[in-house]
PDB file of C-alpha atoms in Angstrom:
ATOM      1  CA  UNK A   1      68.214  -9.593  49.013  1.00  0.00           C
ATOM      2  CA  UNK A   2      68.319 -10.400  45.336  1.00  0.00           C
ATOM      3  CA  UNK A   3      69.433 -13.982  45.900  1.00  0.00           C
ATOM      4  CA  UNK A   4      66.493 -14.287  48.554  1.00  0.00           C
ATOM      5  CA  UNK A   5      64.263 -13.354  46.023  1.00  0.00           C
ATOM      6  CA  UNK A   6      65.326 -15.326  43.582  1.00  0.00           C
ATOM      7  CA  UNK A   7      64.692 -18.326  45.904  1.00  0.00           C
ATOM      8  CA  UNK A   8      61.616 -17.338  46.454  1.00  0.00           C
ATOM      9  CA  UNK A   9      60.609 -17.433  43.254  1.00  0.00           C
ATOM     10  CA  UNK A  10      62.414 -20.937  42.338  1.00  0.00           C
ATOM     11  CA  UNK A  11      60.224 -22.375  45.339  1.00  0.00           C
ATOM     12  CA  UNK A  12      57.018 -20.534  43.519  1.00  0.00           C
ATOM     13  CA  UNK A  13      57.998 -21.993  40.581  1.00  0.00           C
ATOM     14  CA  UNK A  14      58.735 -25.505  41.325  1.00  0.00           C
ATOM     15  CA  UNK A  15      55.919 -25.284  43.391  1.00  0.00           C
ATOM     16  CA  UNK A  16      53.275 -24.848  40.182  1.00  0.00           C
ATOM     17  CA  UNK A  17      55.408 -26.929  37.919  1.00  0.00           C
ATOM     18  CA  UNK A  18      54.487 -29.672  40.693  1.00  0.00           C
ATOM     19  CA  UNK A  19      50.920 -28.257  41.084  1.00  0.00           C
ATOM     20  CA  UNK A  20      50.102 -28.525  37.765  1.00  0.00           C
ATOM     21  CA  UNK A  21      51.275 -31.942  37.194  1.00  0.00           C
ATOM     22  CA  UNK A  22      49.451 -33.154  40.147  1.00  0.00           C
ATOM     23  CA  UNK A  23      46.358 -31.808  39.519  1.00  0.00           C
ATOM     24  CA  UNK A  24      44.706 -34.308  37.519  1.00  0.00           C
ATOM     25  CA  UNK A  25      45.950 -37.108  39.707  1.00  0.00           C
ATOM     26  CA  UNK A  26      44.524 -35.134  42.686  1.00  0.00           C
ATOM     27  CA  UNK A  27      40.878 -35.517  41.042  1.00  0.00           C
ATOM     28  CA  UNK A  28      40.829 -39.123  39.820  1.00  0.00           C
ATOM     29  CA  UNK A  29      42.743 -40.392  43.096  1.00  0.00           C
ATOM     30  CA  UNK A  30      40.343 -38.503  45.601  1.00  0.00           C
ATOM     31  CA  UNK A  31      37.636 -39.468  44.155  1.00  0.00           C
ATOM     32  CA  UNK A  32      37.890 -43.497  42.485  1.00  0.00           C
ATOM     33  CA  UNK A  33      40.678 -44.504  45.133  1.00  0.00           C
ATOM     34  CA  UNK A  34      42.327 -45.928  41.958  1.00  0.00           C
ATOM     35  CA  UNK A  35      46.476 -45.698  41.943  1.00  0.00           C
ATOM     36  CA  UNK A  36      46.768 -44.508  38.319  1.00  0.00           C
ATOM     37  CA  UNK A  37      50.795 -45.437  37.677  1.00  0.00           C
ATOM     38  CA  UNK A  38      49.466 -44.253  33.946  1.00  0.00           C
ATOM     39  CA  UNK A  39      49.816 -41.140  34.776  1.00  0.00           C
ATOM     40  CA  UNK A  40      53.239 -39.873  33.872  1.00  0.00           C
ATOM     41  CA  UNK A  41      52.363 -41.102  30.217  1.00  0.00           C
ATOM     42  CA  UNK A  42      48.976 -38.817  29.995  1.00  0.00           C
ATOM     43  CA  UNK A  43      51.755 -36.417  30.552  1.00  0.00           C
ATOM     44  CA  UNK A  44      53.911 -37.435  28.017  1.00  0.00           C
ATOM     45  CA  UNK A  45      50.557 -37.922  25.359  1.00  0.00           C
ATOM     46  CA  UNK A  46      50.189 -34.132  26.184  1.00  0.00           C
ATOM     47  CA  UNK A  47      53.725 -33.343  25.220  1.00  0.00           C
ATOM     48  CA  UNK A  48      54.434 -34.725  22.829  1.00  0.00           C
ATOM     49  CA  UNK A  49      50.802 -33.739  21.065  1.00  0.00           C
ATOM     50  CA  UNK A  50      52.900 -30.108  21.668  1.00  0.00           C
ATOM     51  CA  UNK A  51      55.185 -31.567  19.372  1.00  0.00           C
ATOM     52  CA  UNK A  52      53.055 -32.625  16.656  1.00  0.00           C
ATOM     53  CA  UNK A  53      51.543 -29.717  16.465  1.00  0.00           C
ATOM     54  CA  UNK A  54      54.502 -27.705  16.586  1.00  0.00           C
ATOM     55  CA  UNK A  55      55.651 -29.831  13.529  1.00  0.00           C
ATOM     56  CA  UNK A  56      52.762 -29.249  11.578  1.00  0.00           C
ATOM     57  CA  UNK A  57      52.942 -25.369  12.036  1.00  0.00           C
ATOM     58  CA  UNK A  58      56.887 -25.156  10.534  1.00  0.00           C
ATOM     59  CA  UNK A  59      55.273 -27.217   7.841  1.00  0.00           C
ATOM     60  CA  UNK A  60      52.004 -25.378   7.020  1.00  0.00           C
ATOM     61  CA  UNK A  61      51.278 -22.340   8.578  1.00  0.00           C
ATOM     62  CA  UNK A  62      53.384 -18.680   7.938  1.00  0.00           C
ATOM     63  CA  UNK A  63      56.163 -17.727  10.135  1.00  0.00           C
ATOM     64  CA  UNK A  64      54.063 -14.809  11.395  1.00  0.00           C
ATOM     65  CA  UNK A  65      51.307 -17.144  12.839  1.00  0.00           C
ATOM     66  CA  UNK A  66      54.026 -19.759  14.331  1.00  0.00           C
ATOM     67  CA  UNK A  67      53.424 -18.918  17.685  1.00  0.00           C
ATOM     68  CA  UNK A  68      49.755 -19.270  18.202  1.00  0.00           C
ATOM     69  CA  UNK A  69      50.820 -23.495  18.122  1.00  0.00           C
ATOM     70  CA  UNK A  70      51.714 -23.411  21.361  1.00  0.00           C
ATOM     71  CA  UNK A  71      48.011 -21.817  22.313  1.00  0.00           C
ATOM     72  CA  UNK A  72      46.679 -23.851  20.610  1.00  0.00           C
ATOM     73  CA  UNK A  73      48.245 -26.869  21.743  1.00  0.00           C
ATOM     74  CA  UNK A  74      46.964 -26.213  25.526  1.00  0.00           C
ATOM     75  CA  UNK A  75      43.681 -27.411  24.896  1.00  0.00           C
ATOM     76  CA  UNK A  76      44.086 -29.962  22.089  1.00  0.00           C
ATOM     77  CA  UNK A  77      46.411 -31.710  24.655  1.00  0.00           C
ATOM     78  CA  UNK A  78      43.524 -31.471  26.887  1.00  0.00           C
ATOM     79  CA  UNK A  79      40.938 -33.064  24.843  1.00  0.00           C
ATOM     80  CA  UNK A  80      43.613 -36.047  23.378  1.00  0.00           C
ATOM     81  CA  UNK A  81      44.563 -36.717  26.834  1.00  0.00           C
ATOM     82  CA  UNK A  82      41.046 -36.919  28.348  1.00  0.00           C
ATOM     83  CA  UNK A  83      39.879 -39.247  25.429  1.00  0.00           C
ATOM     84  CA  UNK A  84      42.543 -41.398  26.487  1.00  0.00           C
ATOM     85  CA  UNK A  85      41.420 -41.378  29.912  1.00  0.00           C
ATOM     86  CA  UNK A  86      38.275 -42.284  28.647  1.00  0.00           C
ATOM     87  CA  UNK A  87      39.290 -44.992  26.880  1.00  0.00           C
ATOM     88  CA  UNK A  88      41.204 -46.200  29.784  1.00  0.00           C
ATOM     89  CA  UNK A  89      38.206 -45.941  32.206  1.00  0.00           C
ATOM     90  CA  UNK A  90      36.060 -48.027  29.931  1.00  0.00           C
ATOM     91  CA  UNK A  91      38.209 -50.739  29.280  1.00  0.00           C
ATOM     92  CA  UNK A  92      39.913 -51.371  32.499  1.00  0.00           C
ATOM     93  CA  UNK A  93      39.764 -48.730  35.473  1.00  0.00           C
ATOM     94  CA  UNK A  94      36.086 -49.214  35.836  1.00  0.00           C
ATOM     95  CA  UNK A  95      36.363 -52.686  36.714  1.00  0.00           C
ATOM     96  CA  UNK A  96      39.624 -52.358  39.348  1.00  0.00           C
ATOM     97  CA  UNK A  97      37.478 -50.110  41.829  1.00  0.00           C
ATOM     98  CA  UNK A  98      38.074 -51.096  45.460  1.00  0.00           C
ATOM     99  CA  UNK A  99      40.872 -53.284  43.818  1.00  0.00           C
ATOM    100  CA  UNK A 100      44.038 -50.630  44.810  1.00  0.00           C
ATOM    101  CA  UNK A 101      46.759 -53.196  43.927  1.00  0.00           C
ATOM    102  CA  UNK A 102      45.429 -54.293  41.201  1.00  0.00           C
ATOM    103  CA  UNK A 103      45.300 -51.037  39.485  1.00  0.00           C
ATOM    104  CA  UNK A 104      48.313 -50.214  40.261  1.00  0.00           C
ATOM    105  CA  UNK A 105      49.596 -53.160  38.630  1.00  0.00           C
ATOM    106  CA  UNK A 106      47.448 -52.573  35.402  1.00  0.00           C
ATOM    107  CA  UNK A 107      48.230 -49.023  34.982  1.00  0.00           C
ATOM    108  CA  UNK A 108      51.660 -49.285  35.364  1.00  0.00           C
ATOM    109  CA  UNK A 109      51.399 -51.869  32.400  1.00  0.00           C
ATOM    110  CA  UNK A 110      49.443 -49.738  30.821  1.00  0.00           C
ATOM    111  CA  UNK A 111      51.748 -47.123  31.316  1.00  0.00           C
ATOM    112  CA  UNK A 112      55.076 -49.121  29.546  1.00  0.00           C
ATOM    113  CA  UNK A 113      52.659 -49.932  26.818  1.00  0.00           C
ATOM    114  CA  UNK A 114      51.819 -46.392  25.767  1.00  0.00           C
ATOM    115  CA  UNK A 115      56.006 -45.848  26.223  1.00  0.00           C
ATOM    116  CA  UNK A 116      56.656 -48.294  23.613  1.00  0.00           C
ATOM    117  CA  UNK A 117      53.862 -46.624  21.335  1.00  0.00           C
ATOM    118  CA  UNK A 118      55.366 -43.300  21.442  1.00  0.00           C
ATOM    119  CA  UNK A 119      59.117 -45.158  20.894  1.00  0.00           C
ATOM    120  CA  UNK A 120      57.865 -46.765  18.167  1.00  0.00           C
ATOM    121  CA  UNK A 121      56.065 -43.715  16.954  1.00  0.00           C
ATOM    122  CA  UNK A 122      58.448 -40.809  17.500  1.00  0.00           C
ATOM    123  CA  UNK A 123      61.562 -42.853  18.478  1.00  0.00           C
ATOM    124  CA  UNK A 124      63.668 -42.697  21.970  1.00  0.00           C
ATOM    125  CA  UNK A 125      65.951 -40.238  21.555  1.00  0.00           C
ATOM    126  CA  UNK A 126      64.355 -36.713  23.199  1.00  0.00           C
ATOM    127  CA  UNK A 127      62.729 -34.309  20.631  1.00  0.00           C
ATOM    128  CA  UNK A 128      62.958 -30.453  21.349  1.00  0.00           C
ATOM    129  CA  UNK A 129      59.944 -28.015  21.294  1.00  0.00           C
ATOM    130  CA  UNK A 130      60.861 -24.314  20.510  1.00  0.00           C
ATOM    131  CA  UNK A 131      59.098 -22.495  22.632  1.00  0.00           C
ATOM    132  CA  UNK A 132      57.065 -19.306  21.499  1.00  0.00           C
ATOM    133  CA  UNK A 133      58.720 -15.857  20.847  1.00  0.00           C
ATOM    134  CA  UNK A 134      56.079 -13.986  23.267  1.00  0.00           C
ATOM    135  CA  UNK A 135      58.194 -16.656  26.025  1.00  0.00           C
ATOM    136  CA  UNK A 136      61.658 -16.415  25.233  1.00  0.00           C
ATOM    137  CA  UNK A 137      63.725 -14.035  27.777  1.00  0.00           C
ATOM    138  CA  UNK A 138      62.245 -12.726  30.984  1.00  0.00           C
ATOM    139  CA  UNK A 139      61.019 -10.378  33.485  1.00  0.00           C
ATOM    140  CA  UNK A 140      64.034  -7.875  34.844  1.00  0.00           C
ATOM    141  CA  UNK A 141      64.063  -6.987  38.591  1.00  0.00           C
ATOM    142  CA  UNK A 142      67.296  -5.401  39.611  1.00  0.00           C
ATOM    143  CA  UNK A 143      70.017  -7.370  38.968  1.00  0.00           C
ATOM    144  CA  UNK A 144      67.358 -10.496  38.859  1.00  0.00           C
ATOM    145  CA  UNK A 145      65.941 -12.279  35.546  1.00  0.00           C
ATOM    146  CA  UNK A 146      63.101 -13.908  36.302  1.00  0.00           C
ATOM    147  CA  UNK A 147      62.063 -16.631  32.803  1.00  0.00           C
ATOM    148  CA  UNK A 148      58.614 -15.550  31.068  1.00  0.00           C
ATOM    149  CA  UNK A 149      58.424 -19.306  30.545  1.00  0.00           C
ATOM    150  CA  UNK A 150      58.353 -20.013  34.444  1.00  0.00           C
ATOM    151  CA  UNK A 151      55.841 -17.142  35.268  1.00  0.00           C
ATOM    152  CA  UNK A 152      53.413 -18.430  31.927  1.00  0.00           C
ATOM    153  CA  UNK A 153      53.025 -22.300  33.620  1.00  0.00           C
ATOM    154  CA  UNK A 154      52.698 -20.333  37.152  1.00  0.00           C
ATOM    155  CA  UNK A 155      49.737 -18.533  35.622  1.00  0.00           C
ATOM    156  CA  UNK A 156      48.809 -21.638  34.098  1.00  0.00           C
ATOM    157  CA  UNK A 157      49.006 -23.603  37.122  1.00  0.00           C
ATOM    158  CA  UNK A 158      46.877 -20.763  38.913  1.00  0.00           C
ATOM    159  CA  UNK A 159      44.353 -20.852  36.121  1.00  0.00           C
ATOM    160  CA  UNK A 160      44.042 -24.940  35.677  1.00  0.00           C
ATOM    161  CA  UNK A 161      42.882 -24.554  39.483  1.00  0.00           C
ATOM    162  CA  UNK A 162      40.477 -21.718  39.209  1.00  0.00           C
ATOM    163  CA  UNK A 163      38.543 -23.433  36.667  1.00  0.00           C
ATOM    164  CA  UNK A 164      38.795 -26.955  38.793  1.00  0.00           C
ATOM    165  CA  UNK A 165      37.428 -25.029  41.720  1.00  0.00           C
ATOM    166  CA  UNK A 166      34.225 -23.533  39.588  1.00  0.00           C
ATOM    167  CA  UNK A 167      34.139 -27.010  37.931  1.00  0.00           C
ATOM    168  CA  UNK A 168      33.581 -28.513  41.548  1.00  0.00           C
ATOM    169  CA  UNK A 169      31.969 -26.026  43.396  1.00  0.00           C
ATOM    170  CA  UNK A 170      29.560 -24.256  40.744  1.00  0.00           C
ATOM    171  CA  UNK A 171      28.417 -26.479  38.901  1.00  0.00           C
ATOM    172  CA  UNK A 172      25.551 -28.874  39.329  1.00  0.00           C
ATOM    173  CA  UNK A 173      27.808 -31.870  37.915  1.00  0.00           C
ATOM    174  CA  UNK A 174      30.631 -31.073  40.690  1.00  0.00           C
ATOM    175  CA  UNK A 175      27.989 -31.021  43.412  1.00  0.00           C
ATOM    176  CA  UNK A 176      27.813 -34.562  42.106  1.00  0.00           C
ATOM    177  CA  UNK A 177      31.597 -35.432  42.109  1.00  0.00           C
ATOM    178  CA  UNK A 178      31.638 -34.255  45.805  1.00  0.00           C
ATOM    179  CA  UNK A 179      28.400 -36.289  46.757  1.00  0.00           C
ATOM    180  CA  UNK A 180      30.133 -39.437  45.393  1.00  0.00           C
ATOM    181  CA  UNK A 181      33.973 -38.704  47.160  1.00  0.00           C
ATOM    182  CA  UNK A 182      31.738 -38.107  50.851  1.00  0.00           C
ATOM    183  CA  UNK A 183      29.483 -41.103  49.991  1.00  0.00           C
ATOM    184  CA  UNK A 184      29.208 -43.165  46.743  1.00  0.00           C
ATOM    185  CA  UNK A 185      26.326 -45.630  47.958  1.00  0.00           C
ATOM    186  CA  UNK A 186      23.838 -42.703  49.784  1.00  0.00           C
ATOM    187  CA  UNK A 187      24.794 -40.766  45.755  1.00  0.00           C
ATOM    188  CA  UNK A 188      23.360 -43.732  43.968  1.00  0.00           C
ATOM    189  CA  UNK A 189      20.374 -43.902  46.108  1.00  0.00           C
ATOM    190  CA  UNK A 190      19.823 -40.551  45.212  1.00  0.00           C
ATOM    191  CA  UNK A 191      19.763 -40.927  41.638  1.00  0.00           C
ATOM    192  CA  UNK A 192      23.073 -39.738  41.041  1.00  0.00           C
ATOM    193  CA  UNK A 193      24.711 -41.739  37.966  1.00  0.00           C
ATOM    194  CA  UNK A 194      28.377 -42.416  39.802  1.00  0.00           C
ATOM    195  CA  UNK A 195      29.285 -44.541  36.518  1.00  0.00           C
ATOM    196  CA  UNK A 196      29.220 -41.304  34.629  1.00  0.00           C
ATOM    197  CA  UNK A 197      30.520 -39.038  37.506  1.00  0.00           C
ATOM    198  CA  UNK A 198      33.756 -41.439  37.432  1.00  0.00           C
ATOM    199  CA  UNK A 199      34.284 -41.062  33.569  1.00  0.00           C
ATOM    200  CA  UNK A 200      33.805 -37.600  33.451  1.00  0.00           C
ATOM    201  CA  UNK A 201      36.161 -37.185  36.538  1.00  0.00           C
ATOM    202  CA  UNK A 202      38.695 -39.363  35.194  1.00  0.00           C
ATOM    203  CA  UNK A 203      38.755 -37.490  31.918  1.00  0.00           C
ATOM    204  CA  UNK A 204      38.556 -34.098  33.984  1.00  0.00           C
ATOM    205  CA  UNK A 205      42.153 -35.469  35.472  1.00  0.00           C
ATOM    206  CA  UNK A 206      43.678 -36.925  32.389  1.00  0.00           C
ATOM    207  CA  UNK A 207      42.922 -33.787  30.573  1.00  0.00           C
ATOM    208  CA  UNK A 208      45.011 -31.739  33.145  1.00  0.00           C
ATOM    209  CA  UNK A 209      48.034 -34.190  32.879  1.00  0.00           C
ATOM    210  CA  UNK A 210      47.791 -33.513  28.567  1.00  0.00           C
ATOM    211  CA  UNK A 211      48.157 -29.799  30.043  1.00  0.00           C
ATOM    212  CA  UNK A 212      51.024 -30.408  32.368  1.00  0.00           C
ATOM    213  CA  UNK A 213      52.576 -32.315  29.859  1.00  0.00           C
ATOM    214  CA  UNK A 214      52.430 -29.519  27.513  1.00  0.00           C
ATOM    215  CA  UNK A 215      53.400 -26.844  30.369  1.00  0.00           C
ATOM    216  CA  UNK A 216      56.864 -28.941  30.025  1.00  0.00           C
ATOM    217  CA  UNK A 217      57.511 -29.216  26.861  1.00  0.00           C
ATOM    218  CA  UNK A 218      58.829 -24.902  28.002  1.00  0.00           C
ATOM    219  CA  UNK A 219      61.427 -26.388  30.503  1.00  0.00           C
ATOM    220  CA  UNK A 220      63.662 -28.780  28.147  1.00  0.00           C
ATOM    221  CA  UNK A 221      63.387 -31.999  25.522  1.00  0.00           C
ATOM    222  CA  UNK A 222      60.569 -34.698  25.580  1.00  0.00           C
ATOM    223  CA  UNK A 223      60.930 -37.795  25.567  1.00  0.00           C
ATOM    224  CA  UNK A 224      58.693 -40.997  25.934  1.00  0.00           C
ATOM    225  CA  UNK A 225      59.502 -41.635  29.810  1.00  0.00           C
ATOM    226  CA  UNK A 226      59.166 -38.027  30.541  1.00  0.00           C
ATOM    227  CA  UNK A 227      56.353 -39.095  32.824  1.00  0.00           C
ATOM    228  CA  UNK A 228      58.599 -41.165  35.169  1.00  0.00           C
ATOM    229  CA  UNK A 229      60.454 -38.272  36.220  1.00  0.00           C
ATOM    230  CA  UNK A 230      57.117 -36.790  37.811  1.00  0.00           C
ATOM    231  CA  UNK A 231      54.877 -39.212  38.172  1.00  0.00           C
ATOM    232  CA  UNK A 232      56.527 -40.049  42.212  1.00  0.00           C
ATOM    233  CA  UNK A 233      56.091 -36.616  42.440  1.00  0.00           C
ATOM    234  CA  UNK A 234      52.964 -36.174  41.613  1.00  0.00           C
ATOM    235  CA  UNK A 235      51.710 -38.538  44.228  1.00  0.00           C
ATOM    236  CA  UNK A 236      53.946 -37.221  46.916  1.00  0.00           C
ATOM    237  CA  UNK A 237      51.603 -33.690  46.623  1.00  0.00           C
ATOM    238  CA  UNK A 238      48.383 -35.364  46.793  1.00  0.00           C
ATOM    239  CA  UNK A 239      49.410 -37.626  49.869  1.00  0.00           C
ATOM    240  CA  UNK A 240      50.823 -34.779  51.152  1.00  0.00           C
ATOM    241  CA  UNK A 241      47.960 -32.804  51.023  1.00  0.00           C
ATOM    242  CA  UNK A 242      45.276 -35.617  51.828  1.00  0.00           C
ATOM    243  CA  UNK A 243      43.866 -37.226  49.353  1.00  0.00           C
ATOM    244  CA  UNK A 244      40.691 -35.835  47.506  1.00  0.00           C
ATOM    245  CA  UNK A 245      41.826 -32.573  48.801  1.00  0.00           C
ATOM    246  CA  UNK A 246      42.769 -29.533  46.534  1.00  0.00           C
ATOM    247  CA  UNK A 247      43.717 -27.171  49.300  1.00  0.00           C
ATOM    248  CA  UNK A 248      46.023 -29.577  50.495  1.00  0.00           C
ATOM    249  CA  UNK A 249      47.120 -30.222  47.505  1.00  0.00           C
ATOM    250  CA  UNK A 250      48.113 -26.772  46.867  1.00  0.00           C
ATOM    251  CA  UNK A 251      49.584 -26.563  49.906  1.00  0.00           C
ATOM    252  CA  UNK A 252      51.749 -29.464  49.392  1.00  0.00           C
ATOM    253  CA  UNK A 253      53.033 -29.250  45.720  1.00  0.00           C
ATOM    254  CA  UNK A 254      54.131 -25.539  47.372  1.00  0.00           C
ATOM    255  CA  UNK A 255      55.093 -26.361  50.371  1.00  0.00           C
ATOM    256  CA  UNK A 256      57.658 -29.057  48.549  1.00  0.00           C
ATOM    257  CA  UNK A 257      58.704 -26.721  46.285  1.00  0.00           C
ATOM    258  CA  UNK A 258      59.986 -23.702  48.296  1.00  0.00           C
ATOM    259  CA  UNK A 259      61.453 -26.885  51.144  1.00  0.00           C
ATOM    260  CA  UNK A 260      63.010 -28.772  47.659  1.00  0.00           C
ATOM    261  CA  UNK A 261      64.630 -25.150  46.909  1.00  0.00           C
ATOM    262  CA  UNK A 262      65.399 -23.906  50.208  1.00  0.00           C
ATOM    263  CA  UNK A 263      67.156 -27.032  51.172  1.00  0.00           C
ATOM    264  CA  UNK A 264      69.082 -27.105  47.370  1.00  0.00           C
ATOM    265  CA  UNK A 265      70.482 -23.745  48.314  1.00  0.00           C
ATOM    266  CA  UNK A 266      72.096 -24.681  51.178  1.00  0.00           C
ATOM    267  CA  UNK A 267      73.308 -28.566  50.197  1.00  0.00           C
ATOM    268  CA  UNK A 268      72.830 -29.445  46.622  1.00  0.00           C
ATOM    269  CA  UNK A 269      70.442 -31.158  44.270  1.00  0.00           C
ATOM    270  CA  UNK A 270      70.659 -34.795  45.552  1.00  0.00           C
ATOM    271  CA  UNK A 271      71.192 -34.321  49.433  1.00  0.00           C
ATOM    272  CA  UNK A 272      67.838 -31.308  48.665  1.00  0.00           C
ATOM    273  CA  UNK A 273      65.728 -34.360  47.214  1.00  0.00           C
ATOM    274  CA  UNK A 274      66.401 -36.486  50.278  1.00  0.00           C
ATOM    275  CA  UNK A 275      65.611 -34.236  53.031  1.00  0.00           C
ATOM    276  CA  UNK A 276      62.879 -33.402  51.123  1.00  0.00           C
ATOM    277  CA  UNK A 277      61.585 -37.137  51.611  1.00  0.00           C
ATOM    278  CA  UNK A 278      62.828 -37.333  55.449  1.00  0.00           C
ATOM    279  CA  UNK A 279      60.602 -34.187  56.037  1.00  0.00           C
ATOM    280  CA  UNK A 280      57.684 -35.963  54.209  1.00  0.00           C
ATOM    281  CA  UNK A 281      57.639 -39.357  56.253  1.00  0.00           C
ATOM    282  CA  UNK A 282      58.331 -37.516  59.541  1.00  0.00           C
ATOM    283  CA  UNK A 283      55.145 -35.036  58.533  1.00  0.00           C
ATOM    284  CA  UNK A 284      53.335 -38.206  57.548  1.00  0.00           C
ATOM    285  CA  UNK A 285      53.749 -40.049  61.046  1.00  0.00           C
ATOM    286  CA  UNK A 286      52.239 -37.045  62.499  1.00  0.00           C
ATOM    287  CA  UNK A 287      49.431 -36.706  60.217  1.00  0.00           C
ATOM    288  CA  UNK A 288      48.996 -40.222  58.496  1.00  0.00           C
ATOM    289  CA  UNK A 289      45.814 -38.866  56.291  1.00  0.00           C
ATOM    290  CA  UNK A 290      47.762 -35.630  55.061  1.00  0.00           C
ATOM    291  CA  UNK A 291      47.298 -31.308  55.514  1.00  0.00           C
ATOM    292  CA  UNK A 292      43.602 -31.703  55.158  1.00  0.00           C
ATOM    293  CA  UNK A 293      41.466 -34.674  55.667  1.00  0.00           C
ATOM    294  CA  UNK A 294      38.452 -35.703  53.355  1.00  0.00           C
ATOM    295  CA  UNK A 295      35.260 -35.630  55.207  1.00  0.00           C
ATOM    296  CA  UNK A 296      33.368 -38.873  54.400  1.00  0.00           C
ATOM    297  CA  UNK A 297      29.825 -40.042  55.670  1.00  0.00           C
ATOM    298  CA  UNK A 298      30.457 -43.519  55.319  1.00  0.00           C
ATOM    299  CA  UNK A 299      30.272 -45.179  58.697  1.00  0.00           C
ATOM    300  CA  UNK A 300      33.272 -47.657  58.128  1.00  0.00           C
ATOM    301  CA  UNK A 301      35.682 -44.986  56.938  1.00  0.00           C
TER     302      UNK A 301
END
């Protein structure tokens, strides 16, 4: 019983750590078509802003007050990460729309570029960021121990999508992002200023990878390609769970997670990840669009 439950709650975990990393990618993919290979490096810029600030609170602040950094690092990795996404949108994503291959290509150089940066800024080697006191240990069931640090990014993960959700579906400017995903050209007729829509989207997204980034700065060292271990993925949940879609892409990131863990228990870490992928190209012949498909109103989609 105790080591089903404790696979259950690997699977959950995974599940968010993939959730939250995907996120951002979910928005900016669903809604500007644009293959952002940048991705794993707004990450990384989240992390490793967890870092700095981390550093500047053993230097500055009292003991006592140390572990507020890591609260406060949540949404100063948001903002860094989303100007950066702005910046990116103005100077190159906004003119590779409908251009798929090309952005890939751009991003991904854009993506080795901002890995060199943080080499040359903080060096390759991995850094370590101690996490905070009110984190360290866990939650005892039984015989189980189940990490504080894994149940905080769960929360996290559960919270980053709440506000998404209101962001999208309560708000006058999310009535807009979903007018331009179903049709961009019937949005603009409208009056609807899809220039603006896209760079507050893409900074929406960004901002969430600064997040995840920092969510993983609780799991082990940072370094600057930290964003190459998720960044496949990251995509792998949103096609997965249709593009554009945040249901499916719930769905998905924990639907991968408890199969990724489930299949690990039984064979082992590297045989896991590969029946992981066989399961998602046989689930992708059946459904080639993903769990949920985005409705559209434009008559050659």
């Amino acid at each position: 019983m105790s080591g089903t439950i404790l696979t259950l709650f690997n699977g959950l975990s995974l599940g968010s750590i993939l959730l939250l990393i995907a996120l951002g990618l979910a928005v900016t993919f669903g809604l500007m078509k644009v293959i952002n290979m940048a991705h794993g490096e707004l990450i990384m810029i989240g992390a490793y802003v967890t870092y700095v600030i981390q550093s500047l609170f053993l230097k500055y602040v009292p003991e006592p007050f140390f572990d507020l950094y890591f609260l406060l690092s949540i949404p100063i990795a948001f903002l860094i990460a989303a100007g950066f996404g702005i910046l990116l949108e103005v100077s190159l994503i906004r003119f590779l729309y409908k251009r798929p291959l090309d952005s890939l290509l751009a991003t991904y150089g854009v993506g080795l570029m901002l890995q060199q940066l943080a080499r040359s800024i903080f060096g390759a080697p991995n850094v370590g960021v101690q996490s905070p006191s009110f984190l360290n240990g866990g939650l005892t069931i039984g015989t189980l121990v189940l990490p504080y640090s894994r149940i905080f990014i769960l929360s996290l993960s559960i919270l980053c999508l709440v506000a998404i959700f209101l962001y999208f579906y309560r708000t006058t400017n999310g009535r807009r992002v979903r007018a331009v995903m179903q049709n961009r050209q019937m949005a603009e007729c409208l009056g609807v200023q899809t220039r603006r829509v896209d760079l507050v989207t893409f900074a929406i997204g960004s901002g969430f990878a600064g997040i995840a980034g920092c969510a993983l700065t609780l799991l082990g060292p940072i370094g600057p390609t930290i964003g190459t271990y998720y960044i496949i993925d990251a995509f792998m949940v949103v096609v997965v769970g249709g593009v554009g879609a945040l249901v499916g892409a719930v769905v998905g990131a924990f639907g991968i997670g408890f199969f990724n863990t489930i299949f690990e228990f039984f064979t082992s870490a590297t045989i896991g990840k590969v029946l992981v992928f066989m399961l998602i190209i046989a689930f992708l012949q059946w459904r080639p669009s993903g769990l949920v498909s985005s409705r559209s109103r434009v008559l050659d989609e």
